[in-house]
Short mmCIF file of N, CA and C in Angstrom, two decimals:
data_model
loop_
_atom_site.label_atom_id
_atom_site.label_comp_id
_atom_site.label_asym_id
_atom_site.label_seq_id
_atom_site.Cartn_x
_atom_site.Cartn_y
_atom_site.Cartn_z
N UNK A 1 6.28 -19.25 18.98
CA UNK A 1 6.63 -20.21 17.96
C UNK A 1 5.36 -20.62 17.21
N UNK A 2 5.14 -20.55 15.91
CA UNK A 2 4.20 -21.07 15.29
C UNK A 2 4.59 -23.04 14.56
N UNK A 3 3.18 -23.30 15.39
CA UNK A 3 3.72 -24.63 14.58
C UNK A 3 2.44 -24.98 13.64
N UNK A 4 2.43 -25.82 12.90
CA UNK A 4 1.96 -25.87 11.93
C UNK A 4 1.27 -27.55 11.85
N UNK A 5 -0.08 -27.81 11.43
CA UNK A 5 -0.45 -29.25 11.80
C UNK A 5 -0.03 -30.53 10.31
N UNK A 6 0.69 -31.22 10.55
CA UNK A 6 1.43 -32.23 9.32
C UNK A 6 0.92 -33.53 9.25
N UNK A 7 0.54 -34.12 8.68
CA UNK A 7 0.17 -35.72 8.55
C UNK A 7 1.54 -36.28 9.24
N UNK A 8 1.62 -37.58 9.67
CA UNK A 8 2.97 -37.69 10.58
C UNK A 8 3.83 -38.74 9.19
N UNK A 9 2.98 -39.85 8.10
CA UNK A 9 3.06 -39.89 7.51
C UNK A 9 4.26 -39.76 6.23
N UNK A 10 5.05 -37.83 6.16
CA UNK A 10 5.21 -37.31 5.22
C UNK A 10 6.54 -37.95 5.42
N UNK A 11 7.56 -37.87 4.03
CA UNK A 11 8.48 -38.08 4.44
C UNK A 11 9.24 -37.22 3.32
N UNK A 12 10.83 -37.43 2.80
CA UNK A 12 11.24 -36.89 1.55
C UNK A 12 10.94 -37.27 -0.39
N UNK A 13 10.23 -38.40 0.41
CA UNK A 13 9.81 -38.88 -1.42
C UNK A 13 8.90 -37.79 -1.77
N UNK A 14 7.99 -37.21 -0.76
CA UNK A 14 7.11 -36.37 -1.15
C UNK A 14 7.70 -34.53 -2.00
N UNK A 15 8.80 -34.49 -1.98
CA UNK A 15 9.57 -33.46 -2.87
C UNK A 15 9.74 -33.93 -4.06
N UNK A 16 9.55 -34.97 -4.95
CA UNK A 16 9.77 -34.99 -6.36
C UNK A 16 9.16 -34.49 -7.13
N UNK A 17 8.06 -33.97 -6.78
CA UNK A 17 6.79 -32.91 -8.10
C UNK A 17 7.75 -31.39 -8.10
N UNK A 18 8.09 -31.10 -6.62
CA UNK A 18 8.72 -29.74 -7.05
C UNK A 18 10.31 -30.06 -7.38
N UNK A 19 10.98 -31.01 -7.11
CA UNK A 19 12.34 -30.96 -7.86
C UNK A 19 12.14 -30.89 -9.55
N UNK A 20 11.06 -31.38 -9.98
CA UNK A 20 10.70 -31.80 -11.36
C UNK A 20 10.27 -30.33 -11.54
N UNK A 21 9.46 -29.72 -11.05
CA UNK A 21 9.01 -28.04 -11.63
C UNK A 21 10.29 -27.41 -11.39
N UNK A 22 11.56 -27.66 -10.54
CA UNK A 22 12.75 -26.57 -10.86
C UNK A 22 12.98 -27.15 -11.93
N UNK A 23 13.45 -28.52 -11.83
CA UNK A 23 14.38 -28.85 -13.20
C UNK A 23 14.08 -28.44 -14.36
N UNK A 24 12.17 -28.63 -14.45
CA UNK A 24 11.94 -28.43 -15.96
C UNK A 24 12.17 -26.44 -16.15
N UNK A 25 11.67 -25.82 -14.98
CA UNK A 25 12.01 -24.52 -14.99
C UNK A 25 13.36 -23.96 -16.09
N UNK A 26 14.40 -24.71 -15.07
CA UNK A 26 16.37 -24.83 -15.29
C UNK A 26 16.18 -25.37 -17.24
N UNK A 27 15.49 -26.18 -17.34
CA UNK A 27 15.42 -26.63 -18.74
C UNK A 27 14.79 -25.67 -19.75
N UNK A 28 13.74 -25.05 -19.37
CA UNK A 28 13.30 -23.94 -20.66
C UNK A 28 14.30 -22.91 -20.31
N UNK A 29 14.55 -22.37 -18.97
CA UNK A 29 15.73 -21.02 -19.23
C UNK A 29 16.72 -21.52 -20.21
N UNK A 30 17.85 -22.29 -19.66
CA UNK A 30 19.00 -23.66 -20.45
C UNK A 30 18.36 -23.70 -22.33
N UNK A 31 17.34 -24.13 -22.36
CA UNK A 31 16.74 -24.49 -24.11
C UNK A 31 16.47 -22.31 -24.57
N UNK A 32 16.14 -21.80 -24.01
CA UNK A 32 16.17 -20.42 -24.57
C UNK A 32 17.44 -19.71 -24.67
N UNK A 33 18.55 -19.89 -23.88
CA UNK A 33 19.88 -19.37 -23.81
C UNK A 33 20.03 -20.14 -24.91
N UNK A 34 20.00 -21.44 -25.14
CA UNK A 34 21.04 -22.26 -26.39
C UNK A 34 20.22 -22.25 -27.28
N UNK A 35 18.93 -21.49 -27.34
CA UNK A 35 18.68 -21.24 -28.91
C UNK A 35 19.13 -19.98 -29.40
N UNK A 36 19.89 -18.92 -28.42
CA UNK A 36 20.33 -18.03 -29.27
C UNK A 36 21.48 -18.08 -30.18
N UNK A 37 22.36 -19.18 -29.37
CA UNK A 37 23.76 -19.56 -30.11
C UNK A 37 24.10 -20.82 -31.20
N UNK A 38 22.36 -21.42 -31.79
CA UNK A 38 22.82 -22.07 -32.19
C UNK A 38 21.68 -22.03 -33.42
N UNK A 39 22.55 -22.73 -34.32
CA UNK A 39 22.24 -22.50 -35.77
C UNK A 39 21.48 -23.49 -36.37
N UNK A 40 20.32 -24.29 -37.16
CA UNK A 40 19.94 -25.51 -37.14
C UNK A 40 20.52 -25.23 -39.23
N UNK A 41 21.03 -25.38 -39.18
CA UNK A 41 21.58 -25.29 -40.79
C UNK A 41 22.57 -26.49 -40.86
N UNK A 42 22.52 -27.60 -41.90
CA UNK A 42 23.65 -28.65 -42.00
C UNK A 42 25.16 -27.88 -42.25
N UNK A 43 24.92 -26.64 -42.72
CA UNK A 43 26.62 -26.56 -43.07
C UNK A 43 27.13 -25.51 -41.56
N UNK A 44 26.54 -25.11 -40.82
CA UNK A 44 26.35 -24.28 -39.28
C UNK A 44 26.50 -25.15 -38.54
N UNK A 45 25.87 -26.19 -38.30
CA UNK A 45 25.96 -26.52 -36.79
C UNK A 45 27.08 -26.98 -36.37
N UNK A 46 28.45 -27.40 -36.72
CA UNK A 46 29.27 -27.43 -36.23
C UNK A 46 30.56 -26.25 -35.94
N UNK A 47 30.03 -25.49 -36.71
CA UNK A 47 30.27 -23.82 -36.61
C UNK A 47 30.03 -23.56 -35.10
N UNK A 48 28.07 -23.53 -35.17
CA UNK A 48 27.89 -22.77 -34.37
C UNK A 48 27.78 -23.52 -32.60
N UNK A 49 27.79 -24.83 -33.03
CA UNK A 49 28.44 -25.63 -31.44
C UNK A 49 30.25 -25.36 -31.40
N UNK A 50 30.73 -24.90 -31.68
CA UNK A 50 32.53 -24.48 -31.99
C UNK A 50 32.43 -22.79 -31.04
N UNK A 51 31.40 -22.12 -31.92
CA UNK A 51 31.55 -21.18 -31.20
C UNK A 51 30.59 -20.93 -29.58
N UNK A 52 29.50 -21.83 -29.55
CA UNK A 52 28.92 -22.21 -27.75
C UNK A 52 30.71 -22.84 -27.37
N UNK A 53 31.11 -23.49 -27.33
CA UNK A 53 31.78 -23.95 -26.66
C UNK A 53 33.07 -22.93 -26.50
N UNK A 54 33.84 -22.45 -27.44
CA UNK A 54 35.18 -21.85 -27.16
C UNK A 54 34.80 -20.03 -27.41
N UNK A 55 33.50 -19.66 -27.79
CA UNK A 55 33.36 -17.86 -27.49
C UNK A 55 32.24 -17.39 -26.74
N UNK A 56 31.64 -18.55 -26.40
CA UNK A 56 30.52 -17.75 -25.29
C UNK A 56 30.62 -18.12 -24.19
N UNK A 57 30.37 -16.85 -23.23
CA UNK A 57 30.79 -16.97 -21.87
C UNK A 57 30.00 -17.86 -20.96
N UNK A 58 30.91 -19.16 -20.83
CA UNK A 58 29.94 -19.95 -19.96
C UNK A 58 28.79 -21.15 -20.68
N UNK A 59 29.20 -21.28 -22.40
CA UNK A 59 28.72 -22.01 -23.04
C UNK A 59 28.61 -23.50 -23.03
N UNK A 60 29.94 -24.17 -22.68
CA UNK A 60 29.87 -25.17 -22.04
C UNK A 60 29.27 -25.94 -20.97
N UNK A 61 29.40 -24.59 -19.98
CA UNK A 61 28.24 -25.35 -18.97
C UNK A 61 27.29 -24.87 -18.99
N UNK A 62 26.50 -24.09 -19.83
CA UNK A 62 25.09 -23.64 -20.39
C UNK A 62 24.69 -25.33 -20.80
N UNK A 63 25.48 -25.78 -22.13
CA UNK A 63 24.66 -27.23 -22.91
C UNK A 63 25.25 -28.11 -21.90
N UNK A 64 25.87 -28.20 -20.97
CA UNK A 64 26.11 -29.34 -20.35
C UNK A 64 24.82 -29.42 -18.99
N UNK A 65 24.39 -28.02 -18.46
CA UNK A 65 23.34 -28.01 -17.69
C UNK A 65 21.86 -28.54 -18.15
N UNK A 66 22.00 -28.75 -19.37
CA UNK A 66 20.71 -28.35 -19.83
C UNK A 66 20.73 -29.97 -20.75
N UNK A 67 22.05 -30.96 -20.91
CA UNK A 67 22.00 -31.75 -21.32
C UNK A 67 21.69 -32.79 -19.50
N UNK A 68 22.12 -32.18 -18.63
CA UNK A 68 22.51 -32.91 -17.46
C UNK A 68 20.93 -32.72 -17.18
N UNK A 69 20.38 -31.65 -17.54
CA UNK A 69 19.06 -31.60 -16.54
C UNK A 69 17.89 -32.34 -17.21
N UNK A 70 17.98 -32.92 -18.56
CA UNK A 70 17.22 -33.89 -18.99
C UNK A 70 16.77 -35.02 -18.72
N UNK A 71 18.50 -35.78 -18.63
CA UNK A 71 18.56 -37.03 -17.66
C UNK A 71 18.10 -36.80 -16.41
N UNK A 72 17.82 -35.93 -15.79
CA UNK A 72 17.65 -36.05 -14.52
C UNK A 72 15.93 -35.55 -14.29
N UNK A 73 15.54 -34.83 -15.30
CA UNK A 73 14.28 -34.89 -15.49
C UNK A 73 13.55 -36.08 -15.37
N UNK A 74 14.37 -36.99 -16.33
CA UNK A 74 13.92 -38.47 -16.27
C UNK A 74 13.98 -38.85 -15.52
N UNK A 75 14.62 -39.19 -14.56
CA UNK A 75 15.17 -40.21 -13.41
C UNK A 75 13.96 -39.65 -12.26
N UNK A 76 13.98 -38.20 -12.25
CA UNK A 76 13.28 -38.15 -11.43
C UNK A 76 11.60 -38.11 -11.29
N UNK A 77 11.20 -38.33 -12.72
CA UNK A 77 9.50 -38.38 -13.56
C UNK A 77 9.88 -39.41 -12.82
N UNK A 78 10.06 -40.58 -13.31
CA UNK A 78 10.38 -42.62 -13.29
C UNK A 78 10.19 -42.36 -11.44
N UNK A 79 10.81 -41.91 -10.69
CA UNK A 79 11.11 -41.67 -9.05
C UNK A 79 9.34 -40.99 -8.59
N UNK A 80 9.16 -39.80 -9.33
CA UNK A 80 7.74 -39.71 -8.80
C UNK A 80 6.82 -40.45 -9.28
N UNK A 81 6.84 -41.20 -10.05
CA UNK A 81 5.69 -42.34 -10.50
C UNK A 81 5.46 -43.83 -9.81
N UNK A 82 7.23 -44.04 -9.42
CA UNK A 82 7.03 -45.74 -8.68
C UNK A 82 6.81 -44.97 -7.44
N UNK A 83 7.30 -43.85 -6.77
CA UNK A 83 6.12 -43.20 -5.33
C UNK A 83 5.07 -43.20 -5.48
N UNK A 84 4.43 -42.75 -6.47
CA UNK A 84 2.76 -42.59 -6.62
C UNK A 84 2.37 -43.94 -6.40
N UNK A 85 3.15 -45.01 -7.26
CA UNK A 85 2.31 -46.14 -7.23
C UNK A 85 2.49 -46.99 -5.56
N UNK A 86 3.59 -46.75 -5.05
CA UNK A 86 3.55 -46.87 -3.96
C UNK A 86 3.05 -46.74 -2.80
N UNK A 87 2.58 -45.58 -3.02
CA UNK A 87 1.84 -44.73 -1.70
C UNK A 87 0.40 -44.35 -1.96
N UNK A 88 0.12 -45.05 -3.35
CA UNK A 88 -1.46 -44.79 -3.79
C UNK A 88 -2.33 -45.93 -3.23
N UNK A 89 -4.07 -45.51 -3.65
CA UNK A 89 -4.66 -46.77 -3.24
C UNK A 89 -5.17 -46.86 -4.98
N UNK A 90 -6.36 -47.99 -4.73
CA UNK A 90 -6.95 -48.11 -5.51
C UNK A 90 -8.25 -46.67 -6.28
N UNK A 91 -8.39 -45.64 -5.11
CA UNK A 91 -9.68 -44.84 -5.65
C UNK A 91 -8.91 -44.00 -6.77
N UNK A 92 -7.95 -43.99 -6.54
CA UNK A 92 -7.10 -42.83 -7.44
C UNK A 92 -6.52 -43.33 -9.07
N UNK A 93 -7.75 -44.26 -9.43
CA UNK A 93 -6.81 -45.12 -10.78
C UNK A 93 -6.76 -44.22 -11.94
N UNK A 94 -7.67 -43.51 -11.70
CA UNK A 94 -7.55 -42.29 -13.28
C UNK A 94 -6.44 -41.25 -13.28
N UNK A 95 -5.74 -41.03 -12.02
CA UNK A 95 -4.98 -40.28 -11.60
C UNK A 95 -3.56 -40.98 -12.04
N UNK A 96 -3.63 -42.08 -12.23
CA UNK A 96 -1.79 -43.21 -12.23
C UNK A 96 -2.10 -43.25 -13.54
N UNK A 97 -3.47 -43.36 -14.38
CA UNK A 97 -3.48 -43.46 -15.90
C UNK A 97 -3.12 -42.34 -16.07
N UNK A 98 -3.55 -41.25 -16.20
CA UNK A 98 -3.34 -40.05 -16.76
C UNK A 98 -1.71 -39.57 -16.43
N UNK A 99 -0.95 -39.93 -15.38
CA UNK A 99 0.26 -39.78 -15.18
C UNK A 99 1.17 -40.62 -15.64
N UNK A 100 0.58 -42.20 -16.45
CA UNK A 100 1.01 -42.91 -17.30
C UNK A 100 1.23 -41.82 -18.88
N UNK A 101 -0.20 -41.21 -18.72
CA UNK A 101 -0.10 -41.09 -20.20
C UNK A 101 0.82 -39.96 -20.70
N UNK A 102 1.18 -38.92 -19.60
CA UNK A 102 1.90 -38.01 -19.67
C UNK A 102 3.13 -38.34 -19.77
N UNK A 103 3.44 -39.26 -18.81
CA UNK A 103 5.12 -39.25 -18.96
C UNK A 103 5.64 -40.07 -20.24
N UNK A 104 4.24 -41.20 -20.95
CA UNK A 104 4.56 -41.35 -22.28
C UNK A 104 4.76 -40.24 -23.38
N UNK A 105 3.90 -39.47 -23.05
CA UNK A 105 3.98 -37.84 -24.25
C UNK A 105 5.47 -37.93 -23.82
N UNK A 106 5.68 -37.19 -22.86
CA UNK A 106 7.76 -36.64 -22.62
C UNK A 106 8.35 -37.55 -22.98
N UNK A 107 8.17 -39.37 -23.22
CA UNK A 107 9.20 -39.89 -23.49
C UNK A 107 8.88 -39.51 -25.16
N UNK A 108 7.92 -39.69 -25.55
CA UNK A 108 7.49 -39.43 -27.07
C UNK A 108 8.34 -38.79 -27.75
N UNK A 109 8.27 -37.07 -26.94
CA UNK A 109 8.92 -35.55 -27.39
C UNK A 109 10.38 -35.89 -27.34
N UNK A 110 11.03 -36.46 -26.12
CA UNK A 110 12.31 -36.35 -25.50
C UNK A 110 12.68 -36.94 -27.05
#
């Protein structure tokens, strides 16, 4: 049996950096599928959201994955940040700024 040496410490809050690298993963595949089907033209886009939804296979839950995985992008940035601040000390203050300043950019973009 191999065992392996762990801080005793760890617990499940410590998985939110990689739930956040699938999700955002799930989000550029999700944003590249729905830019093939969709049109940014004022007299198109309700065309071409008519045809994501009732002629492409699986279109619905293509923009509904990819609308679902946003919110949850969020929820779970907001979830790894009040952990950080939780489980941080004081030496690490450039580290909570700079992770301030980022998740302001994504709310910026979002």
């Amino acid at each position: 049996m191999f065992f392996q040496v762990m801080p005793t410490n760890i617990n499940y809050l410590f998985n939110f950096g990689i739930i956040l690298f699938v999700i955002l993963v799930i989000q550029i595949i999700s944003g590249i599928l729905l830019v093939f089907f969709f049109i940014n033209l004022d007299e198109y886009i309700f065309i071409s959201l008519n045809h994501l939804y009732y002629d492409v296979f699986f279109g619905v839950i293509l923009r509904n994955v990819h609308c679902i995985g946003a919110n949850l992008f969020f929820l779970f940035l907001f979830l790894h940040i009040f952990k950080a601040y939780f489980y941080s000390n004081s030496k690490n203050i450039m580290v909570s700024i700079i992770g301030i300043l980022i998740m302001k950019l994504m709310l910026f973009l979002a």
